[in-house]
Coordinates of C-alpha atoms and ligand atoms in Angstrom, one line a residue:
M1 CA 140.4 77.6 22.1
S2 CA 142.0 81.0 21.9
A3 CA 138.7 82.9 22.4
K4 CA 137.9 80.7 25.3
M5 CA 141.2 81.4 27.0
A6 CA 140.9 85.1 26.3
A7 CA 137.4 85.1 27.8
A8 CA 138.6 83.2 30.9
A9 CA 141.5 85.7 31.3
F10 CA 139.1 88.6 31.0
L11 CA 136.7 87.1 33.5
L12 CA 139.4 86.5 36.0
A13 CA 140.8 90.0 35.6
F14 CA 137.4 91.5 36.0
F15 CA 136.7 89.3 39.0
A16 CA 140.0 90.5 40.5
S17 CA 139.3 94.2 40.0
Q18 CA 135.8 93.9 41.4
Q19 CA 137.1 92.3 44.5
L20 CA 139.6 95.0 45.1
L21 CA 137.0 97.7 44.4
A22 CA 134.8 96.3 47.1
R23 CA 136.3 98.0 50.1
A24 CA 133.5 98.0 52.5
D25 CA 135.5 96.8 55.5
V26 CA 138.8 98.6 55.3
V27 CA 141.6 97.8 57.8
T28 CA 142.0 100.7 60.2
V29 CA 145.2 101.6 61.9
S30 CA 144.1 100.1 65.2
E31 CA 143.2 96.9 63.4
A32 CA 146.6 96.9 61.7
R33 CA 148.1 97.0 65.2
Q34 CA 146.0 94.0 66.2
L35 CA 146.9 92.1 63.1
R36 CA 150.6 92.9 63.7
E37 CA 150.2 91.3 67.2
E38 CA 148.4 88.3 65.6
V39 CA 151.2 87.8 63.2
R40 CA 153.7 88.0 66.1
D41 CA 151.7 85.2 67.8
M42 CA 151.8 83.2 64.5
F43 CA 155.6 83.6 64.5
Y44 CA 156.0 82.3 68.1
H45 CA 153.5 79.4 67.6
A46 CA 155.7 78.2 64.8
F47 CA 159.1 79.2 66.2
D48 CA 158.5 77.7 69.6
G49 CA 157.0 74.6 68.0
Y50 CA 160.2 74.2 66.0
M51 CA 162.4 74.8 69.1
Q52 CA 160.5 72.4 71.2
H53 CA 159.9 69.6 68.8
A54 CA 162.4 69.8 66.0
F55 CA 165.5 71.8 67.0
P56 CA 168.4 71.2 66.1
R57 CA 167.0 69.3 63.1
D58 CA 166.5 71.4 60.0
E59 CA 162.7 71.7 59.8
L60 CA 159.6 71.0 61.8
R61 CA 156.9 68.5 61.0
P62 CA 154.1 70.5 62.5
L63 CA 151.4 67.9 62.5
T64 CA 153.3 65.1 64.2
C65 CA 155.5 67.4 66.1
Q66 CA 158.8 66.0 65.0
G67 CA 162.0 67.3 63.3
E68 CA 163.5 66.4 60.0
D69 CA 166.8 67.2 58.2
T70 CA 166.1 68.6 54.9
L71 CA 169.2 70.5 53.9
G72 CA 172.4 70.0 55.8
G73 CA 171.3 69.0 59.2
Y74 CA 172.4 72.2 60.9
A75 CA 169.4 73.8 62.5
L76 CA 168.2 75.4 59.2
T77 CA 165.0 76.9 60.6
L78 CA 166.9 78.6 63.5
I79 CA 169.4 80.1 61.1
D80 CA 166.6 81.2 58.7
S81 CA 164.7 82.8 61.6
L82 CA 167.5 84.9 63.0
D83 CA 166.7 88.3 61.4
T84 CA 163.0 87.9 61.9
L85 CA 163.7 87.5 65.7
A86 CA 165.8 90.7 65.5
L87 CA 163.1 92.5 63.5
L88 CA 160.5 91.6 66.1
G89 CA 162.9 93.1 68.7
D90 CA 163.3 89.8 70.5
R91 CA 166.7 90.5 72.0
E92 CA 166.8 87.5 74.2
R93 CA 166.0 84.8 71.6
F94 CA 168.1 86.5 69.0
G95 CA 171.1 86.7 71.4
S96 CA 170.8 83.1 72.5
A97 CA 170.3 81.8 68.9
V98 CA 173.4 83.6 67.7
E99 CA 175.4 82.3 70.6
W100 CA 174.2 78.7 70.0
I101 CA 174.9 78.8 66.3
G102 CA 178.3 80.3 66.9
E103 CA 179.2 77.5 69.3
N104 CA 177.6 74.5 67.6
V105 CA 177.1 74.8 63.9
R106 CA 180.0 73.5 61.8
F107 CA 180.1 73.0 58.0
D108 CA 182.9 70.4 57.8
I109 CA 180.4 67.7 57.3
N110 CA 180.0 65.1 54.6
K111 CA 176.8 66.4 53.2
T112 CA 175.9 67.2 49.6
V113 CA 173.7 70.3 49.6
S114 CA 172.0 72.6 47.1
V115 CA 174.3 75.6 46.3
F116 CA 171.2 77.8 45.8
E117 CA 169.3 76.9 49.0
T118 CA 172.4 76.9 51.1
T119 CA 173.3 80.3 49.8
I120 CA 169.9 82.0 50.1
R121 CA 168.9 80.4 53.4
V122 CA 172.0 79.7 55.4
L123 CA 174.6 82.1 54.0
G124 CA 172.0 84.9 53.8
G125 CA 170.7 84.1 57.3
L126 CA 174.2 84.1 58.8
L127 CA 175.2 87.3 57.1
S128 CA 172.1 89.3 57.9
A129 CA 172.3 88.2 61.6
H130 CA 176.0 89.1 61.7
L131 CA 175.3 92.6 60.3
I132 CA 172.6 93.1 62.9
A133 CA 174.5 91.6 65.9
S134 CA 177.7 93.5 65.2
D135 CA 176.2 97.0 64.8
Y136 CA 175.1 99.3 67.6
S137 CA 172.9 101.3 65.3
T138 CA 170.6 98.4 64.7
G139 CA 169.6 98.5 68.4
M140 CA 170.2 94.7 68.5
K141 CA 174.0 94.6 69.0
I142 CA 175.1 91.6 71.0
Q143 CA 177.7 92.2 73.7
N144 CA 180.6 89.8 73.4
Y145 CA 179.7 89.0 69.9
D146 CA 183.0 88.3 68.1
D147 CA 182.1 87.8 64.4
E148 CA 181.3 84.1 64.9
L149 CA 178.6 84.1 62.3
L150 CA 180.8 85.9 59.8
H151 CA 183.5 83.2 60.2
L152 CA 180.9 80.5 59.7
A153 CA 179.6 82.3 56.6
E154 CA 183.1 82.5 55.2
D155 CA 183.8 78.9 55.9
L156 CA 180.5 77.8 54.3
A157 CA 181.1 79.9 51.2
R158 CA 184.6 78.5 50.8
R159 CA 183.2 75.0 50.8
M160 CA 180.8 76.0 48.0
L161 CA 183.6 77.4 45.8
P162 CA 184.4 74.1 44.0
A163 CA 180.9 74.2 42.5
F164 CA 182.0 77.2 40.4
E165 CA 184.8 75.3 38.7
T166 CA 183.0 74.7 35.4
P167 CA 183.8 75.8 31.8
T168 CA 180.8 78.2 31.8
G169 CA 181.4 79.6 35.3
I170 CA 177.8 78.6 36.1
P171 CA 178.0 76.5 39.2
F172 CA 176.9 72.9 39.7
G173 CA 173.5 72.7 41.5
S174 CA 175.0 70.8 44.5
V175 CA 178.2 70.5 46.3
N176 CA 179.6 68.2 49.0
L177 CA 180.7 70.4 51.9
L178 CA 183.6 68.2 52.8
Q179 CA 184.7 66.8 49.4
G180 CA 183.7 69.3 46.8
V181 CA 181.6 68.3 43.8
D182 CA 180.6 64.7 43.7
E183 CA 181.9 62.7 40.7
H184 CA 178.5 61.9 39.4
E185 CA 176.9 65.3 40.1
S186 CA 174.4 66.4 37.5
Q187 CA 175.7 69.0 35.0
I188 CA 172.2 70.5 34.7
T189 CA 171.2 73.4 36.9
S190 CA 168.4 75.9 36.9
T191 CA 168.8 79.6 35.9
A192 CA 167.7 80.7 39.4
G193 CA 170.2 78.2 40.9
G194 CA 173.1 79.7 39.0
G195 CA 172.0 83.4 39.1
T196 CA 170.8 83.9 42.6
L197 CA 174.1 84.0 44.5
T198 CA 175.5 87.5 43.9
L199 CA 174.0 89.3 46.9
E200 CA 175.2 86.9 49.6
F201 CA 178.6 86.2 48.0
G202 CA 179.1 89.9 47.2
V203 CA 178.3 91.0 50.7
L204 CA 180.8 88.4 52.0
S205 CA 183.5 89.7 49.7
R206 CA 183.0 93.2 50.9
L207 CA 183.0 92.1 54.6
T208 CA 186.1 89.9 54.3
N209 CA 188.0 92.0 51.7
N210 CA 188.3 88.9 49.6
P211 CA 187.0 89.5 46.1
I212 CA 186.8 85.8 45.1
F213 CA 183.2 85.3 46.3
E214 CA 181.9 88.3 44.4
Q215 CA 183.9 87.3 41.3
V216 CA 182.7 83.7 41.0
T217 CA 179.0 84.7 41.3
K218 CA 179.2 87.6 38.9
N219 CA 181.0 85.3 36.5
A220 CA 178.1 82.8 36.9
V221 CA 175.6 85.6 36.0
R222 CA 177.6 86.6 33.0
G223 CA 177.8 82.9 32.0
I224 CA 174.0 82.8 32.0
W225 CA 173.4 86.2 30.4
A226 CA 175.9 85.4 27.6
R227 CA 173.7 82.5 26.6
R228 CA 170.5 84.4 26.5
S229 CA 168.5 84.0 23.3
K230 CA 168.5 86.5 20.5
I231 CA 165.4 88.1 22.0
N232 CA 167.0 88.4 25.5
L233 CA 165.1 85.6 27.2
V234 CA 166.7 82.9 29.3
G235 CA 165.6 79.3 29.6
A236 CA 164.9 77.3 32.8
H237 CA 167.7 74.8 32.8
I238 CA 171.2 74.8 31.5
N239 CA 174.2 72.4 31.2
V240 CA 177.0 74.0 33.2
F241 CA 179.6 72.3 31.1
S242 CA 178.4 72.7 27.5
G243 CA 176.3 75.9 28.1
E244 CA 173.4 74.2 26.2
W245 CA 169.9 75.0 27.4
T246 CA 168.2 71.8 28.4
Q247 CA 164.9 73.4 29.2
K248 CA 164.0 76.3 27.0
D249 CA 160.9 77.6 28.6
A250 CA 161.3 81.2 29.5
G251 CA 159.2 82.7 32.3
I252 CA 159.3 84.8 35.5
G253 CA 158.4 81.9 37.9
T254 CA 159.7 78.5 38.5
S255 CA 163.4 77.9 38.0
I256 CA 164.1 81.5 36.7
D257 CA 162.4 83.9 39.1
S258 CA 165.2 85.1 41.3
F259 CA 167.6 85.4 38.4
Y260 CA 165.7 88.6 37.5
E261 CA 165.4 89.6 41.1
Y262 CA 169.2 89.5 41.8
L263 CA 170.0 91.4 38.7
L264 CA 168.2 94.4 40.0
K265 CA 169.0 93.9 43.7
A266 CA 172.7 93.4 43.0
Y267 CA 172.7 96.8 41.3
L268 CA 170.7 98.4 44.1
L269 CA 173.0 97.0 46.8
F270 CA 176.4 97.2 45.2
G271 CA 175.9 100.1 42.7
D272 CA 177.4 98.0 40.0
D273 CA 175.6 99.2 36.8
E274 CA 176.5 96.1 34.8
Y275 CA 173.8 94.4 36.7
L276 CA 171.4 97.3 35.9
F277 CA 172.2 97.0 32.3
M278 CA 171.5 93.3 32.3
F279 CA 168.3 93.8 34.3
Q280 CA 167.0 96.5 31.9
E281 CA 167.5 94.3 28.9
A282 CA 166.0 91.2 30.6
Y283 CA 163.1 93.1 32.0
K284 CA 162.2 94.7 28.7
A285 CA 162.2 91.3 27.0
A286 CA 160.1 89.8 29.8
M287 CA 157.5 92.5 29.5
H288 CA 157.4 92.2 25.8
Y289 CA 157.3 88.4 25.4
L290 CA 155.9 87.0 28.7
Y291 CA 153.5 89.6 29.8
H292 CA 149.8 89.3 28.8
D293 CA 148.4 92.0 31.0
P294 CA 147.8 91.2 33.8
W295 CA 149.2 87.6 33.6
Y296 CA 152.6 86.2 32.6
V297 CA 153.0 83.0 30.5
E298 CA 155.9 80.8 29.7
V299 CA 157.3 80.9 26.1
N300 CA 160.0 79.2 24.2
M301 CA 163.1 81.4 24.7
N302 CA 163.9 81.4 21.0
S303 CA 160.6 81.6 19.2
A304 CA 158.5 83.3 21.9
V305 CA 155.8 80.8 21.3
T306 CA 153.6 80.3 24.3
V307 CA 154.3 76.9 25.9
W308 CA 152.6 77.3 29.3
P309 CA 149.6 79.5 29.8
L310 CA 150.1 79.2 33.5
F311 CA 150.2 81.2 36.6
N312 CA 152.7 79.6 39.0
S313 CA 152.9 80.7 42.6
L314 CA 156.5 81.7 42.4
Q315 CA 155.6 84.4 39.8
A316 CA 153.9 86.3 42.6
F317 CA 157.2 88.0 43.7
W318 CA 157.2 89.9 40.4
P319 CA 155.0 92.9 41.3
G320 CA 157.2 93.5 44.3
L321 CA 160.2 93.6 42.1
Q322 CA 158.4 96.0 39.8
V323 CA 157.9 98.3 42.7
L324 CA 161.6 98.4 43.3
Y325 CA 162.1 99.2 39.7
G326 CA 159.3 101.8 39.7
D327 CA 157.0 100.1 37.3
I328 CA 154.0 100.4 39.6
A329 CA 151.0 100.4 37.3
P330 CA 151.5 96.9 35.8
A331 CA 152.5 95.7 39.3
I332 CA 149.1 96.8 40.7
R333 CA 147.2 95.0 37.9
T334 CA 149.2 91.8 38.2
H335 CA 148.9 91.7 41.9
A336 CA 145.1 92.1 41.7
A337 CA 145.0 89.2 39.2
F338 CA 147.2 86.9 41.4
F339 CA 145.2 87.8 44.5
S340 CA 142.0 86.8 42.8
V341 CA 143.4 83.3 42.6
W342 CA 144.2 83.4 46.3
K343 CA 140.6 84.6 47.0
R344 CA 139.2 81.8 44.9
Y345 CA 140.8 79.0 46.9
G346 CA 142.0 80.7 50.1
F347 CA 145.5 80.1 49.0
T348 CA 147.4 80.1 45.7
P349 CA 148.0 76.7 44.2
E350 CA 151.4 76.0 42.8
G351 CA 150.0 76.1 39.3
F352 CA 146.8 77.7 37.9
N353 CA 146.0 77.1 34.3
L354 CA 144.9 80.3 32.5
A355 CA 143.5 78.4 29.6
S356 CA 141.2 76.0 31.5
F357 CA 140.8 78.6 34.3
S358 CA 141.4 75.8 36.9
I359 CA 144.2 74.4 39.1
Q360 CA 147.0 72.8 37.0
S361 CA 146.9 69.1 37.5
G362 CA 149.6 67.9 40.0
Q363 CA 150.1 71.5 41.3
R364 CA 147.4 71.7 43.9
S365 CA 149.5 72.5 47.0
Y366 CA 150.3 75.7 48.9
P367 CA 153.6 75.1 50.8
L368 CA 153.3 78.3 52.8
R369 CA 155.0 80.4 50.2
P370 CA 155.6 84.1 50.8
E371 CA 155.7 85.6 47.3
L372 CA 152.2 87.1 47.1
I373 CA 152.5 88.5 50.6
E374 CA 155.9 90.0 49.6
S375 CA 154.4 91.8 46.7
T376 CA 151.5 93.0 48.9
Y377 CA 154.0 94.5 51.3
W378 CA 155.9 96.3 48.6
L379 CA 152.8 97.6 46.9
F380 CA 151.4 98.9 50.3
K381 CA 154.8 100.5 50.9
A382 CA 154.7 102.2 47.5
T383 CA 151.1 103.3 47.4
R384 CA 149.8 103.3 51.0
D385 CA 146.6 102.0 49.6
F386 CA 144.7 100.3 52.3
R387 CA 143.4 97.6 49.9
Y388 CA 146.7 95.9 50.4
L389 CA 146.1 95.7 54.1
D390 CA 142.7 94.1 53.4
A391 CA 144.5 91.6 51.2
G392 CA 147.0 91.0 54.0
R393 CA 144.2 90.5 56.5
D394 CA 142.6 87.9 54.1
M395 CA 145.9 86.1 53.9
V396 CA 146.4 86.0 57.7
A397 CA 142.8 84.6 58.0
S398 CA 143.5 81.9 55.4
I399 CA 146.7 80.8 57.1
Q400 CA 145.2 80.9 60.5
Y401 CA 142.1 79.0 59.5
G402 CA 143.6 76.5 57.1
A403 CA 147.3 76.0 57.9
R404 CA 147.6 76.4 61.7
C405 CA 148.3 73.0 63.2
P406 CA 149.3 71.5 66.5
C407 CA 153.0 72.5 66.6
G408 CA 153.3 75.1 63.9
Y409 CA 151.9 75.8 60.4
C410 CA 151.3 73.0 57.9
H411 CA 151.6 73.0 54.1
I412 CA 148.3 72.8 52.4
A413 CA 148.4 69.7 50.2
D414 CA 145.4 70.7 48.2
V415 CA 144.0 74.2 48.0
E416 CA 140.5 73.0 47.3
S417 CA 140.1 70.4 50.1
H418 CA 142.5 72.3 52.4
K419 CA 144.0 69.0 53.5
Q420 CA 147.1 69.6 55.6
D421 CA 150.6 68.2 54.9
D422 CA 153.1 67.5 57.7
H423 CA 155.8 70.0 56.6
M424 CA 156.8 73.6 57.5
E425 CA 159.5 75.0 55.2
S426 CA 162.0 77.3 57.0
F427 CA 161.0 80.1 54.7
F428 CA 157.7 80.4 56.5
L429 CA 159.5 82.0 59.4
A430 CA 162.2 83.7 57.3
E431 CA 159.8 85.2 54.8
T432 CA 156.0 84.6 55.0
V433 CA 155.6 85.8 58.5
K434 CA 158.2 88.5 58.1
Y435 CA 156.4 90.2 55.2
L436 CA 153.1 90.0 57.0
W437 CA 154.6 91.6 60.1
L438 CA 156.3 94.3 58.1
L439 CA 153.0 95.0 56.3
F440 CA 151.0 95.6 59.4
D441 CA 153.8 97.3 61.3
L442 CA 154.2 99.8 58.4
A443 CA 150.5 100.6 58.7
A444 CA 150.6 100.8 62.5
G445 CA 153.7 102.8 63.1
P446 CA 156.1 101.7 61.9
D447 CA 158.7 100.6 64.5
N448 CA 161.4 98.5 62.9
I449 CA 164.8 98.7 61.4
V450 CA 163.7 98.3 57.8
E451 CA 161.5 101.3 57.9
N452 CA 163.3 103.5 60.5
G453 CA 166.8 101.9 60.6
P454 CA 170.1 103.4 59.9
Y455 CA 170.4 102.0 56.4
K456 CA 168.3 101.0 53.4
Y457 CA 167.9 97.3 53.4
I458 CA 167.9 95.1 50.3
F459 CA 166.1 91.7 51.0
N460 CA 167.7 88.6 49.6
T461 CA 165.4 86.2 48.0
E462 CA 164.8 84.4 51.3
S463 CA 164.0 87.9 52.7
H464 CA 167.2 88.2 54.7
L465 CA 168.1 91.8 55.4
L466 CA 171.2 93.1 53.7
P467 CA 172.0 96.7 54.7
A468 CA 173.4 99.2 52.2
T469 CA 176.1 100.2 54.7
A470 CA 179.1 102.2 53.4
E471 CA 181.2 99.0 53.6
I472 CA 178.8 97.0 51.4
A473 CA 177.3 99.6 49.1
L474 CA 179.0 102.2 47.1
A475 CA 177.1 105.0 48.9
N476 CA 176.0 107.9 46.8
E477 CA 177.2 106.4 43.6
H478 CA 174.0 104.8 42.6
C479 CA 170.3 105.2 42.9
S480 CA 169.0 102.9 45.5
Y481 CA 165.4 101.9 45.2
L482 CA 165.7 103.0 41.7
G483 CA 162.1 103.5 40.5
A484 CA 160.6 104.2 43.9
F485 CA 162.6 107.3 44.3
C486 CA 163.0 108.6 40.8
R487 CA 159.6 109.9 40.1
D488 CA 159.3 112.7 42.6
G489 CA 161.8 115.5 42.3
G490 CA 161.3 116.3 45.9
E491 CA 162.6 113.0 47.1
R492 CA 165.6 112.9 44.9
D493 CA 167.8 114.0 47.7
A494 CA 166.9 110.8 49.6
F495 CA 169.2 108.7 47.5
T496 CA 171.9 111.2 46.9
G497 CA 172.5 110.8 50.6
I498 CA 171.2 114.2 51.7
S499 CA 168.0 112.8 53.1
S500 CA 166.5 114.5 56.1
S501 CA 165.6 111.4 58.0
Y502 CA 166.1 107.7 57.8
Q503 CA 162.5 107.1 57.6
E504 CA 162.2 109.3 54.6
A505 CA 165.2 107.5 53.0
N506 CA 163.5 104.2 53.3
D507 CA 160.1 105.4 52.2
T508 CA 158.9 104.2 48.8
R509 CA 155.6 106.0 48.8
I510 CA 154.5 107.1 45.4
T511 CA 152.3 110.0 44.5
D512 CA 149.3 109.8 42.2
S513 CA 151.3 111.4 39.4
W514 CA 153.6 108.4 39.4
M515 CA 150.7 106.1 38.7
S516 CA 150.1 107.7 35.3
S517 CA 153.5 106.6 34.1
S518 CA 153.3 103.0 33.0
S519 CA 156.9 102.2 32.7
P520 CA 160.2 103.4 34.0
S521 CA 161.3 104.3 30.5
E522 CA 158.6 107.0 30.4
A523 CA 159.8 108.5 33.6
E524 CA 163.4 108.2 32.5
N525 CA 162.9 110.5 29.7
S526 CA 162.0 113.3 32.0
F527 CA 165.3 113.3 33.8
T528 CA 168.7 114.6 32.9
T529 CA 171.0 111.7 32.3
S530 CA 174.5 113.0 32.7
S531 CA 174.9 112.8 36.4
F532 CA 174.2 109.1 37.0
I533 CA 177.6 108.2 38.2
K534 CA 177.4 111.0 40.7
G535 CA 174.3 109.6 42.2
F536 CA 171.3 111.0 40.4
C537 CA 168.5 108.8 39.2
P538 CA 169.7 106.4 36.6
T539 CA 168.4 107.1 33.2
L540 CA 170.9 105.1 31.2
T541 CA 170.2 104.7 27.6
H542 CA 172.0 102.1 25.6
D543 CA 174.4 104.8 24.4
Q544 CA 175.4 105.5 27.9
K545 CA 176.1 102.0 28.9
F546 CA 179.7 101.0 29.3
G547 CA 181.7 98.2 30.6
F548 CA 180.7 95.3 28.4
S549 CA 180.0 94.6 24.8
Y550 CA 177.6 91.9 23.8
T551 CA 178.2 90.3 20.5
A552 CA 176.7 87.2 18.9
D553 CA 178.9 84.5 17.5
K554 CA 178.0 82.3 14.7
H555 CA 176.0 80.0 17.0
G556 CA 173.9 83.0 18.2
T557 CA 175.6 82.9 21.6
H558 CA 176.2 86.3 23.1
N559 CA 179.8 86.6 24.1
V560 CA 180.7 89.0 26.9
E561 CA 183.9 90.9 26.4
P562 CA 185.2 93.4 28.9
A563 CA 185.4 96.7 27.2
N564 CA 187.4 99.8 28.0
Q565 CA 186.0 100.9 31.3
H566 CA 186.7 104.5 30.5
Q567 CA 184.9 104.8 27.2
S568 CA 181.9 107.1 27.4
H569 CA 179.8 105.5 24.7
S570 CA 178.3 102.1 24.6
A571 CA 180.0 99.2 22.9
I572 CA 176.8 97.2 22.2
M573 CA 177.2 95.3 19.0
I574 CA 174.4 93.2 17.7
S575 CA 175.0 91.3 14.6
E576 CA 172.8 92.0 11.6
S577 CA 171.3 88.5 11.5
L578 CA 170.3 88.9 15.1
V579 CA 168.5 92.1 14.4
I580 CA 166.7 90.6 11.5
N581 CA 165.7 87.5 13.4
S582 CA 164.4 89.5 16.3
A583 CA 162.4 91.7 14.0
A584 CA 160.9 88.7 12.3
I585 CA 159.8 87.3 15.6
D586 CA 158.5 90.6 16.8
K587 CA 156.4 91.1 13.7
S588 CA 154.8 87.7 13.9
Y589 CA 154.2 88.0 17.6
T590 CA 151.0 89.9 18.0
G591 CA 150.8 89.8 21.7
Q592 CA 147.4 88.2 21.5
Y593 CA 146.7 86.3 24.6
P594 CA 147.5 83.5 25.1
E595 CA 148.3 81.9 21.8
N596 CA 150.3 83.3 19.0
P597 CA 148.2 83.0 15.8
H598 CA 151.4 82.4 13.9
R599 CA 152.5 79.6 16.2
E600 CA 152.4 76.9 13.6
E601 CA 154.4 78.8 11.1
I602 CA 157.0 79.7 13.7
E603 CA 157.2 76.2 14.9
K604 CA 157.6 74.9 11.4
N605 CA 160.5 77.2 10.9
S606 CA 162.0 76.6 14.3
S607 CA 164.8 74.2 14.7
D608 CA 163.6 73.4 18.2
E609 CA 161.6 70.3 17.3
K610 CA 161.6 68.9 20.7
D611 CA 160.3 72.2 22.1
S612 CA 157.5 72.2 19.6
Q613 CA 156.5 68.8 20.6
L614 CA 156.5 69.9 24.2
V615 CA 154.3 72.9 23.3
R616 CA 151.7 70.7 21.8
E617 CA 151.7 68.3 24.7
Q618 CA 151.5 71.0 27.2
I619 CA 148.7 72.9 25.5
Q620 CA 146.7 69.7 25.3
T621 CA 147.2 69.0 29.0
Ligands
DMJ701 C1 162.2 80.7 49.1 O1 163.2 79.8 49.4 C2 162.7 81.8 48.2 O2 161.8 82.8 48.2 C3 163.0 81.4 46.8 O3 163.4 82.5 46.0 C4 161.8 80.8 46.2 N1 161.3 79.7 47.0 C5 161.1 79.9 48.4 C6 159.8 80.5 48.7 O4 158.7 80.2 48.0

């Protein structure tokens, strides 16, 4: 079994690298311009289809040309499309959409909504559009705009605050916008659901001078992080009252993905190094226990035993995140592997089993997800390697050929038969098309506010643009685009604020020499560390961390205690038993892909009987 899986993984990786080596028909700059125009047309086919057939319902049913309410019934797709309209330079539609939303959208409605989805799509959409519409330097300022979207965003966030009233600080998954949390609301939420709120709520706090939004969401992240396992992994689902993990599979995809994303991005946007500290620890553990070059698997968060040898399509954002962190070499390899799955079917299925080398049963669909395109964009931005444009061209072709339908773009129900499904998630316009357009515009010009604009932009997980303005970010006090800027001494000025041009400041190009470094830690060693707080590249070692101490109580739970903010050395305390346990797991974990040869032994000693059962069932599947 193990040999078969290793052989399959090898073949797939080989297949992937061969495909990327075959560069016969490279996208030229003029073709990139054409592709950019084709993507613009894709946007309008879907956007106009939504406006004509579905607006003001939430989402479009693009096969039957109707609308459906999928979130709160407040024109979700229009809100999610706002900053894409601005990015495309469509002043007219952007202006009238902002005006309509300001006049018509209200959140005092008796609807129970997902805190996560409402935050990333609606709050994120409103805030990014507000920041564009209210600022001359974006080139899209709307005359007579009077902060209507900011007021709506604040009202919406206030209505979600009751969700955070839990003993752990981790919010309920859903909240009623009029009445607070329903009496029978589930106490179980996902890690991504509780840990992907900091960017939007943090921006809101900084724009309204009301710290409550930032506080509750940071508290939620601390609540999750404090319950990480002894080997620094988090599970997929947690009880927000008891703090017990109810689903202990750790991974970088489904139910967890954007928890990692927001740790790094909250640091990049706000300059709060507590997030960086958490990210570094979490990232290190993910690369140690989940990464089987070039794939990622899911493991039990306590024992590190592989439970799911599976690529799931949500994992595909990870190489993009690695670019932001500066860990480029593994990002390139993983992207190539993930793209090989796309090439095989024309789309990525929701799940692809790495053991059987086939689509995971019940996970055959492609609901127009952006993640692989997102990583393609970031890798092109970092490397300027035209193979990423080739990949983008392939993706456009697949979507045009397989997903275009009468009134928009359809989900693909089955990536083998390419049967279409009558749905178009709002993230198709917020993210999928946006990343494609950014990719080709970057190759063609570029001519957009992300690349040339007055600020660096951090993308929320729905791809909404959050600018690192002086009001939002602590300018010059942290290293934005951490890895991407830290490898080249010549570019260091870019993030200390002395950059010579905006374009340069937003440029994440890497030089060949960067490629030879396989991890940020290697690069870190070559920099002086003392000036971090003044704005040099972060090179924090554990000894330089301050702010929080992490201790384990007798249950193995990590408690977070505010430490003296002024102390200059770390206050990281790890109990002896914790060190011993981690070492034991480390030793037995050989990293052999995809099964741990000591699995049975670990399972026997593990108290997680139910998990072991799950492992067996899933491996048999
Ligand atoms: C989007 O809503 C966001 O990207 C989220 O982080 C994951 N799911 C979808 C896209 O796949």
